[in-house]
Tab-separated table of C-alpha atoms (C1' of nucleotides) in Angstrom:
chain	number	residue	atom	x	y	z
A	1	UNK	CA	25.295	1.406	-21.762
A	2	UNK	CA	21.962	1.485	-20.389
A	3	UNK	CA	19.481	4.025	-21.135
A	4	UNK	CA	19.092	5.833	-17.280
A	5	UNK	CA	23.032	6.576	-18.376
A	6	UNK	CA	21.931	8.037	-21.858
A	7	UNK	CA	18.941	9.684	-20.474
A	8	UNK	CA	20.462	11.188	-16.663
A	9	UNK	CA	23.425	12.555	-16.092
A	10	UNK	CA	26.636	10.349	-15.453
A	11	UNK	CA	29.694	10.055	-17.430
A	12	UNK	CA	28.882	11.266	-20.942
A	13	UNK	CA	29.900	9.462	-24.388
A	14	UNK	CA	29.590	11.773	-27.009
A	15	UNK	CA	28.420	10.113	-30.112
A	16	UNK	CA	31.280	8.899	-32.264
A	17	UNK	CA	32.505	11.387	-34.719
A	18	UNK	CA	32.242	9.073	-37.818
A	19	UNK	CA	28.798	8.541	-37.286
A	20	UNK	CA	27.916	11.813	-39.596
A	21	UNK	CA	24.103	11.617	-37.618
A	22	UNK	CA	22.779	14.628	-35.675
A	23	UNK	CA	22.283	13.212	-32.758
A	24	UNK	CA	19.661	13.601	-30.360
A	25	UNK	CA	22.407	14.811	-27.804
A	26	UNK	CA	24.463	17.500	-29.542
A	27	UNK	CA	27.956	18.007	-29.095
A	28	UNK	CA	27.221	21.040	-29.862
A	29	UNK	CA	27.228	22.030	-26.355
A	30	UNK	CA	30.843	22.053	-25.016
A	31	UNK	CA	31.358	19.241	-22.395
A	32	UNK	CA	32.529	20.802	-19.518
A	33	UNK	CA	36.148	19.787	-19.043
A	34	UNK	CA	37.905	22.820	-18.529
A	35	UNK	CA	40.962	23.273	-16.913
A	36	UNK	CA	41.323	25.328	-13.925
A	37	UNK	CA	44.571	26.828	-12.715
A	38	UNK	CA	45.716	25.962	-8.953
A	39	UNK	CA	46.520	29.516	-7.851
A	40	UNK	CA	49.645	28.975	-5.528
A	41	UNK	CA	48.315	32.181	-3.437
A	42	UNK	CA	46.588	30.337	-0.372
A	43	UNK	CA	45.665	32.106	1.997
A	44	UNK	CA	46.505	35.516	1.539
A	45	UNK	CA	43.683	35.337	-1.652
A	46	UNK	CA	41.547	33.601	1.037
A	47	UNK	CA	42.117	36.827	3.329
A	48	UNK	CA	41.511	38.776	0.557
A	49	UNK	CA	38.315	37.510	0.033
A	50	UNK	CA	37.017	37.180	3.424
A	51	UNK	CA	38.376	41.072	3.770
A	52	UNK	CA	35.878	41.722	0.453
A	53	UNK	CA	33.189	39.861	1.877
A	54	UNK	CA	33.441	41.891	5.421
A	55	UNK	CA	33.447	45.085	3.081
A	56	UNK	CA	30.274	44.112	1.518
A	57	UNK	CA	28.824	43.398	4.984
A	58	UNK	CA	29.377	46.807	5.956
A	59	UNK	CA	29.269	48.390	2.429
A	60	UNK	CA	26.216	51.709	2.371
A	61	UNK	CA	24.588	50.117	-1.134
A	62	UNK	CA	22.649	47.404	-1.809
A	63	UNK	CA	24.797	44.321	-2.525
A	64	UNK	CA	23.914	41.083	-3.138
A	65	UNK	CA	24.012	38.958	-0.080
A	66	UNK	CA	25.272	35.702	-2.354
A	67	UNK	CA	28.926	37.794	-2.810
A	68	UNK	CA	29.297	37.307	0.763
A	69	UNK	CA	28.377	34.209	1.039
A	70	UNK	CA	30.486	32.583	-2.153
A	71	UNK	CA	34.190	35.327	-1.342
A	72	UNK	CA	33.515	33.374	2.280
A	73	UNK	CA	33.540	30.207	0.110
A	74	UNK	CA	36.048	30.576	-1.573
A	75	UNK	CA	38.026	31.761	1.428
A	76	UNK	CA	37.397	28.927	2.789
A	77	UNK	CA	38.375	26.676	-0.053
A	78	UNK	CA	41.405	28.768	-0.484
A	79	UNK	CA	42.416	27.648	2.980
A	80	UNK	CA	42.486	24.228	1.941
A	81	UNK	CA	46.286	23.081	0.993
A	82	UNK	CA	47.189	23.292	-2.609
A	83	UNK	CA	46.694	19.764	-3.972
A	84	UNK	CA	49.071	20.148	-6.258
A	85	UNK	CA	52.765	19.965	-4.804
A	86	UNK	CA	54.703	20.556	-8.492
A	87	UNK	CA	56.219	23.962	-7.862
A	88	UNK	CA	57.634	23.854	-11.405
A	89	UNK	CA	55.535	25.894	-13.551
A	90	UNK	CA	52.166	26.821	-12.525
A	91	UNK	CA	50.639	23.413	-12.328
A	92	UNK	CA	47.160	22.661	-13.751
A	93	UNK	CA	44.695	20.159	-12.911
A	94	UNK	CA	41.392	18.954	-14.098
A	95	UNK	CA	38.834	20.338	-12.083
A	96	UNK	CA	36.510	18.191	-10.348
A	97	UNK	CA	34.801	16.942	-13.645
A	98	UNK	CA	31.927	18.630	-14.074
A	99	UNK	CA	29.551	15.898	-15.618
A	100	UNK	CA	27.549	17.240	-18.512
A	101	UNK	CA	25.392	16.269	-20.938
A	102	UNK	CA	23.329	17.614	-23.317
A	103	UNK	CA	19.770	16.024	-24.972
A	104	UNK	CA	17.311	17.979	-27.266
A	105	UNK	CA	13.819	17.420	-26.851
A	106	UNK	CA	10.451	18.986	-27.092
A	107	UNK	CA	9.231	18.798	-23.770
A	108	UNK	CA	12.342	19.431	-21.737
A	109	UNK	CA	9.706	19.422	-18.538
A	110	UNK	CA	9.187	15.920	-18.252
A	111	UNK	CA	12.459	14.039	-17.577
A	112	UNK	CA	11.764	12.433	-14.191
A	113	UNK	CA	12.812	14.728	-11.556
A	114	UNK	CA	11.567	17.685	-10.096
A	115	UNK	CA	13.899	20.717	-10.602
A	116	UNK	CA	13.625	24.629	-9.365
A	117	UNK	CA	14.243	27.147	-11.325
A	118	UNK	CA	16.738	29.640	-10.104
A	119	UNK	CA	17.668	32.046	-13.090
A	120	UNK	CA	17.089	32.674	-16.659
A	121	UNK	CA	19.326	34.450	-19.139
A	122	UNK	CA	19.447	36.036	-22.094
A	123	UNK	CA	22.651	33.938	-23.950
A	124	UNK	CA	24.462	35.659	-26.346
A	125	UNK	CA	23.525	35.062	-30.003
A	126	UNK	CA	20.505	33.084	-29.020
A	127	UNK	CA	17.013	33.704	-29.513
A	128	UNK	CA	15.544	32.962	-26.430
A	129	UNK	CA	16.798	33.126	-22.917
A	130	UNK	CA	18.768	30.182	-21.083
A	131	UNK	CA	16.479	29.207	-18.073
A	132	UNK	CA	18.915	27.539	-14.999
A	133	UNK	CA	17.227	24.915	-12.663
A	134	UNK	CA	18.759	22.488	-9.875
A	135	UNK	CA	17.250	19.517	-8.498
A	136	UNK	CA	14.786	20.255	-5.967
A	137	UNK	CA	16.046	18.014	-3.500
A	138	UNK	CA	19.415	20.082	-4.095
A	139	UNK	CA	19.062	21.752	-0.083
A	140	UNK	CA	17.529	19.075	1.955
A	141	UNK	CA	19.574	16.228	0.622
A	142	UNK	CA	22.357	18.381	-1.138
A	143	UNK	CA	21.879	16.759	-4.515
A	144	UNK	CA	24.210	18.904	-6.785
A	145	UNK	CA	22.322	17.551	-10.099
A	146	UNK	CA	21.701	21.395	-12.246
A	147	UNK	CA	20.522	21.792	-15.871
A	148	UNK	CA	19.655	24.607	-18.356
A	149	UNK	CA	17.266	24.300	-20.418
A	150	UNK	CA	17.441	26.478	-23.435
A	151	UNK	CA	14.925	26.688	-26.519
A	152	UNK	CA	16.448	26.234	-29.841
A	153	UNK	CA	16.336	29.079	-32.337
A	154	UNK	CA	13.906	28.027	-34.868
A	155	UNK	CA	15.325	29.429	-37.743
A	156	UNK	CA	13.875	28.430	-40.944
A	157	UNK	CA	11.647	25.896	-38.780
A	158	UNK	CA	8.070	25.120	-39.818
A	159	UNK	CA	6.170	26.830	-37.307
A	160	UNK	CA	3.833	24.259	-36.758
A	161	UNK	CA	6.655	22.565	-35.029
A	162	UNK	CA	6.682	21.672	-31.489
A	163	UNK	CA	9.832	23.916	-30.352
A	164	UNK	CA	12.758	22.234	-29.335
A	165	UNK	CA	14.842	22.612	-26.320
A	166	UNK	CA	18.415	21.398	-25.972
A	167	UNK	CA	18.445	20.363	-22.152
A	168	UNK	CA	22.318	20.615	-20.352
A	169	UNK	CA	22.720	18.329	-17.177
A	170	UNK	CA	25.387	19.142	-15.023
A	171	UNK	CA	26.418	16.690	-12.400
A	172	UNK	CA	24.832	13.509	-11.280
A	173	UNK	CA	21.644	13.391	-9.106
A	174	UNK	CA	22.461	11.961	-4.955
A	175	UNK	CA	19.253	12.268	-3.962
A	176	UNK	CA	17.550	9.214	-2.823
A	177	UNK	CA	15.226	7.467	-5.439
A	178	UNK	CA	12.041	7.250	-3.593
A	179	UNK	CA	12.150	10.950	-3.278
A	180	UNK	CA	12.202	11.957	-6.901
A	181	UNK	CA	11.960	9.555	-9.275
A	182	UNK	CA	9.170	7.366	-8.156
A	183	UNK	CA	7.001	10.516	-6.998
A	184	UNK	CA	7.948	11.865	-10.559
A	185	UNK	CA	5.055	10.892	-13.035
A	186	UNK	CA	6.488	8.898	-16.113
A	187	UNK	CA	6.017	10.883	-19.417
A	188	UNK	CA	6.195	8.773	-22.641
A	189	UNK	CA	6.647	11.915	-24.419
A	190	UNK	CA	5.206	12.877	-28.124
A	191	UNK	CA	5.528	15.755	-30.000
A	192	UNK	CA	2.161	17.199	-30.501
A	193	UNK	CA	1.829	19.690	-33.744
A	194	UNK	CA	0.699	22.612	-32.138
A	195	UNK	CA	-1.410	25.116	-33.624
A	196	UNK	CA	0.411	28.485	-33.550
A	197	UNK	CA	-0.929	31.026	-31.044
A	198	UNK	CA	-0.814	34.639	-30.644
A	199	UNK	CA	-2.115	35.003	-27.300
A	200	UNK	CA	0.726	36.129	-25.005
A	201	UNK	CA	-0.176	34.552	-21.393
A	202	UNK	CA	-0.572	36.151	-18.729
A	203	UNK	CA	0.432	35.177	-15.093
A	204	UNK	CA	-3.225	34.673	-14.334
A	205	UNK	CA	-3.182	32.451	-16.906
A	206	UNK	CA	-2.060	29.556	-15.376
A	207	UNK	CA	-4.537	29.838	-12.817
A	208	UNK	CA	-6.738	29.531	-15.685
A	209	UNK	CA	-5.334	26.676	-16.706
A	210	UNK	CA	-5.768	24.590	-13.469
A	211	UNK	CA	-9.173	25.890	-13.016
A	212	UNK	CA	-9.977	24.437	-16.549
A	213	UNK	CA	-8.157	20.996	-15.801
A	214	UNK	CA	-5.069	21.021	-18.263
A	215	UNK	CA	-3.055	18.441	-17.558
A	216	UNK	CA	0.685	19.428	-15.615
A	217	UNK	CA	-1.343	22.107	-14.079
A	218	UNK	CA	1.051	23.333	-11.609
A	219	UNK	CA	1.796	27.219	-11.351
A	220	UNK	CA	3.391	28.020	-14.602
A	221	UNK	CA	5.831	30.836	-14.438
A	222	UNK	CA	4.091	33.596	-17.368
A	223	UNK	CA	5.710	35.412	-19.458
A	224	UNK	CA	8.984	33.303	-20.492
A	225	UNK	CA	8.961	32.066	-24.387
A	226	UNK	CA	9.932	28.454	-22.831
A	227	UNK	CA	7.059	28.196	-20.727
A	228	UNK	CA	4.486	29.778	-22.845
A	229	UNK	CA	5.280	27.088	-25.398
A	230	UNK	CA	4.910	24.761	-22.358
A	231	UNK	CA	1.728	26.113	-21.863
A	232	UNK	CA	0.663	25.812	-25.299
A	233	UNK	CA	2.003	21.973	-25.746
A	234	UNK	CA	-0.150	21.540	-22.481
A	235	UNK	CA	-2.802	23.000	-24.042
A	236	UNK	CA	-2.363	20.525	-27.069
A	237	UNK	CA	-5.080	17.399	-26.779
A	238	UNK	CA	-2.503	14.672	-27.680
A	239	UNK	CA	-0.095	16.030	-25.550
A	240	UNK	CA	-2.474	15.931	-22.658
A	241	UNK	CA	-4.038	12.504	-23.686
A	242	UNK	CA	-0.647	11.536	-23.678
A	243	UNK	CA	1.080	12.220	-20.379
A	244	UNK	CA	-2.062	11.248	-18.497
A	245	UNK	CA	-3.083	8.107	-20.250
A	246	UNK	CA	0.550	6.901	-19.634
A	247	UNK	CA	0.672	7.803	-16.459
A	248	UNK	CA	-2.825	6.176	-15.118
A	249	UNK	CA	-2.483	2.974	-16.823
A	250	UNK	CA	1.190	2.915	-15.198
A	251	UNK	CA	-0.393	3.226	-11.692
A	252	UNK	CA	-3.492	0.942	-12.621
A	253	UNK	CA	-0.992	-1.797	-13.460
A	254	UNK	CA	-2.436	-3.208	-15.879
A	255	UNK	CA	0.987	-2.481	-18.237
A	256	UNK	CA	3.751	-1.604	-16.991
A	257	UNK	CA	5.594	1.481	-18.458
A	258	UNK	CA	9.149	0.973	-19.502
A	259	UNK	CA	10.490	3.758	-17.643
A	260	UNK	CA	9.314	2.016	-14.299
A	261	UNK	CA	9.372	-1.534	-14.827
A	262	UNK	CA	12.616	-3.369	-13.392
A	263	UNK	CA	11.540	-5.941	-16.120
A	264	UNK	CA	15.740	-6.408	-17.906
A	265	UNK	CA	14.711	-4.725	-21.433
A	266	UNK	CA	16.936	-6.297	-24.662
A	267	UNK	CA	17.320	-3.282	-26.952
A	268	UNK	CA	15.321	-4.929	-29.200
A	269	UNK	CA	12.733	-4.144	-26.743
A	270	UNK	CA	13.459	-0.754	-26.099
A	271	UNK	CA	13.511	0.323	-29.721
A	272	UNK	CA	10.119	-1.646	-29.901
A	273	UNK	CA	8.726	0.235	-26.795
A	274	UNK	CA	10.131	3.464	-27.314
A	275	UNK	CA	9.133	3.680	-31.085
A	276	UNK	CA	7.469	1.139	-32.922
A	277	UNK	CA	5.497	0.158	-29.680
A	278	UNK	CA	3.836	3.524	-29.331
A	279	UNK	CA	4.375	6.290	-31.286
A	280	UNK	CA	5.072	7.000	-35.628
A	281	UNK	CA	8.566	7.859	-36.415
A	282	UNK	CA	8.678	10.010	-39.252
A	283	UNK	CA	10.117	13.241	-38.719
A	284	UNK	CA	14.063	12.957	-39.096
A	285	UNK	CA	15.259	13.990	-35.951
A	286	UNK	CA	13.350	11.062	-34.497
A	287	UNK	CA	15.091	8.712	-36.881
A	288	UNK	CA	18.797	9.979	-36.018
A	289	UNK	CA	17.728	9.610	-32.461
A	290	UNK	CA	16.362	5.372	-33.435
A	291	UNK	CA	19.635	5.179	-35.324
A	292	UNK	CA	21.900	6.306	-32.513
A	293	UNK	CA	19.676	4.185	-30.016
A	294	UNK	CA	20.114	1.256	-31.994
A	295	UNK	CA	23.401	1.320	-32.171
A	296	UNK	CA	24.406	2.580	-28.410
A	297	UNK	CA	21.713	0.247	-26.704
A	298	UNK	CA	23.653	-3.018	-28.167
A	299	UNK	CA	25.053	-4.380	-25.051
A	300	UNK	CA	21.936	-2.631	-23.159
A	301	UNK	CA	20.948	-4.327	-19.941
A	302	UNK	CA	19.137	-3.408	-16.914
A	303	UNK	CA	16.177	-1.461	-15.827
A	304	UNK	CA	14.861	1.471	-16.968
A	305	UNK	CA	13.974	3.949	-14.346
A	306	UNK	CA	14.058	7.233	-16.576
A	307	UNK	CA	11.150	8.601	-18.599
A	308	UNK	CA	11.898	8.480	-22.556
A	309	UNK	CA	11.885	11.286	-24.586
A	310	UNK	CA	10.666	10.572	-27.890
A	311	UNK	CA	9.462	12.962	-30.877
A	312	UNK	CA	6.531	11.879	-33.096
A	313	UNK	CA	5.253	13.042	-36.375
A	314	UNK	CA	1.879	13.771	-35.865
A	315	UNK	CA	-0.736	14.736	-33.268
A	316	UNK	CA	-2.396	11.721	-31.530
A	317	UNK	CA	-5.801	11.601	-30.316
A	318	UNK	CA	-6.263	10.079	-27.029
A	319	UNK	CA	-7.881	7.091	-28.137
A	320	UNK	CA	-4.930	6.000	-30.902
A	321	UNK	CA	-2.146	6.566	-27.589
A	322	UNK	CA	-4.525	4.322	-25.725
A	323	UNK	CA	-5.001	1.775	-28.618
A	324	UNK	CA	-1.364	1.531	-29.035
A	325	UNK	CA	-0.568	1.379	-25.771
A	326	UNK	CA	-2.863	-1.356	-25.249
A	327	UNK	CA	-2.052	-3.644	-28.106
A	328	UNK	CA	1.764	-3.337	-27.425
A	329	UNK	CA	2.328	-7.032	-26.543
A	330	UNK	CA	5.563	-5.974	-24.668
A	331	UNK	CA	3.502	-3.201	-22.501
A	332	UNK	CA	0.363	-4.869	-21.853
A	333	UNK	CA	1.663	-8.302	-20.794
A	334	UNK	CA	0.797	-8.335	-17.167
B	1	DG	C1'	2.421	32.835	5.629
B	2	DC	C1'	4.586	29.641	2.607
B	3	DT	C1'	6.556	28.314	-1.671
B	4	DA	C1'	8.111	28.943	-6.306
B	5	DT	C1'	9.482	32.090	-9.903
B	6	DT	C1'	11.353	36.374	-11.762
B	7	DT	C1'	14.910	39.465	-12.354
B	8	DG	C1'	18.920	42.252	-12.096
B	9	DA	C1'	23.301	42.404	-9.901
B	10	DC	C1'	27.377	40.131	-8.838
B	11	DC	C1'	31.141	36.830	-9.480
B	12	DC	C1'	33.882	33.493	-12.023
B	13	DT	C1'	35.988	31.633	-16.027
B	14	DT	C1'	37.920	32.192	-20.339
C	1	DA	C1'	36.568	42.457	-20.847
C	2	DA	C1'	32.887	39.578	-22.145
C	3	DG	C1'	29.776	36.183	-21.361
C	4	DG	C1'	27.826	32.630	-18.580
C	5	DG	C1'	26.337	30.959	-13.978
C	6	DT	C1'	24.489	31.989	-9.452
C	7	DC	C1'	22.397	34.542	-5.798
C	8	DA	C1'	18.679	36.428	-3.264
C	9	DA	C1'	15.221	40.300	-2.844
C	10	DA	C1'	10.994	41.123	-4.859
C	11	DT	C1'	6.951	39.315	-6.536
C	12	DA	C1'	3.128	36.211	-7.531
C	13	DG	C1'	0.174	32.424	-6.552
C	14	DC	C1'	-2.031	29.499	-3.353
DNA sequence: GCTATTTGACCCTT
DNA sequence: AAGGGTCAAATAGC
């Protein structure tokens, strides 16, 4: 297994059950396997629909014009021929398997592509809302790659803690690699201790924030508990130190960060770069997530193209990331 | 004016 | 019927 398949979508291995470890990617999540029925209606649903869509054309209120658009869909999907020919029984089939899977980290931002945001919602039972983005490359080169991001509920949590957000990708990214990943910058991520803050943003906040030079200054959406604490992480020194040191001595050259080299990493390697290498391991989630690693990365071959998530202990200045990042005899050999 | 995000309604799946 | 996922108008920022 390599790590761009434990890190990006593509056909998920949930951790085995014996392993009693909390893994870094829950199962908690269901994998999306459902079944779907094959109605045997055809095209008198597909009618149907189309005959709802033309009412919502012409309807006096408001409607949303994405019903239209997705009863014409499924009209026209409808038309298709049933693919399933058993007329025993109403046959069922595996839908299209929707590829998901599911990774919890602290800075659910940084993970290589670029994504839009396209709804947020307020998920049953959970404390904060469900945000829903797709790949921003998802209209001009139809990439169908989605996730949610969702902040876990920090019950009982210190709350000096960076939050944590469990991170669902759906579907596999098409879109060409020179468009997203290589423009993407390449976040070794820590987990900064962030000192808790009262301040609700505002939207002119983030304008603030650009003005004033914090790093990942693009226009933060206000108001959301997932990117205030995104705001507030950004706001964090080590955090900031962090994703820009990594990212300028990437470009510079002078090391070469394991998420872009196309240097074949052992996973003896990896586990060296992704946590002895850079970063103190000592909060436990960290050292399920080495654990797991360790033991999935055996036969691991192959570039590594994806930014690595990883959680620290502690809050880094910007001179210790540099320091380690400069004495790692794996990154700095040129 | 353009682009990205927010938000509430709508639709689909279970 | 409930809950989750998606849409697109409204809004905000540049």
């Amino acid at each position: 297994m390599t790590l761009h398949e434990l890190l990006l979508p593509s056909p998920w291995t949930p951790p085995h059950p014996s392993d009693g470890v909390a893994p870094a990617w829950s199962s908690r999540m269901q994998l999306d396997e459902c079944l779907v029925k094959v109605e045997l209606g055809g095209p008198s649903d597909a009618a149907r629909a189309l005959s709802m869509a033309e009412e919502e054309a012409c309807g006096g209120t408001r409607r949303r014009g994405g019903s239209k658009k997705r009863a014409r869909a499924k009209a026209e999907q409808d038309e298709q021929p049933a693919a399933c020919s058993n007329p025993q029984a109403r046959c069922t089939k595996r839908r299209k398997k929707q590829q998901s899977r599911c990774l919890v980290t602290s800075v659910p931002d940084f993970d290589g592509y670029q994504w839009r945001k396209y709804g947020q919602k307020q998920i049953e039972g959970a404390m904060y809302p469900r945000s829903y983005y797709r790949c921003t490359r998802s209209e001009e080169q139809g990439c169908p790659a989605k996730r949610t991001v969702q902040r876990n509920d920090d019950c009982g949590n210190n709350t000096m803690e960076a939050p944590k957000y469990t991170v669902v990708y759906r579907a596999e990214h098409t879109c060409t690699a020179n468009d997203s990943m290589e423009e993407a910058p390449v976040i070794l991520e820590t987990t900064a201790i962030i000192p808790a803050t009262t301040k609700k943003r505002r939207p002119c906040d983030a304008a603030d924030d650009n003005r004033n030079g914090v790093a990942g200054g693009g226009p933060f959406p206000p108001e959301t508990d997932h990117h205030q604490a995104r705001h507030e992480a950004a706001a964090a020194d080590s955090c900031t130190s962090l994703a820009t040191t990594t990212r300028r001595i990437s470009s510079t050259g002078r090391t070469q960060s394991p998420a872009t080299s196309d240097v074949t990493w052992s996973s003896e390697h990896v586990i060296d770069v992704l946590y002895d290498g850079l970063f103190p391991v000592d909060d436990s989630w960290a050292q399920t997530t080495t654990s797991l690693l360790v033991r999935d990365m055996d036969d691991f071959t192959g570039p590594i193209r994806s930014p690595v998530h990883v959680a620290a202990g502690g809050c880094w200045s910007m001179d210790q990331c540099l320091l380690h990042l400069v004495n790692d005899p794996i990154l700095s050999h040129s």
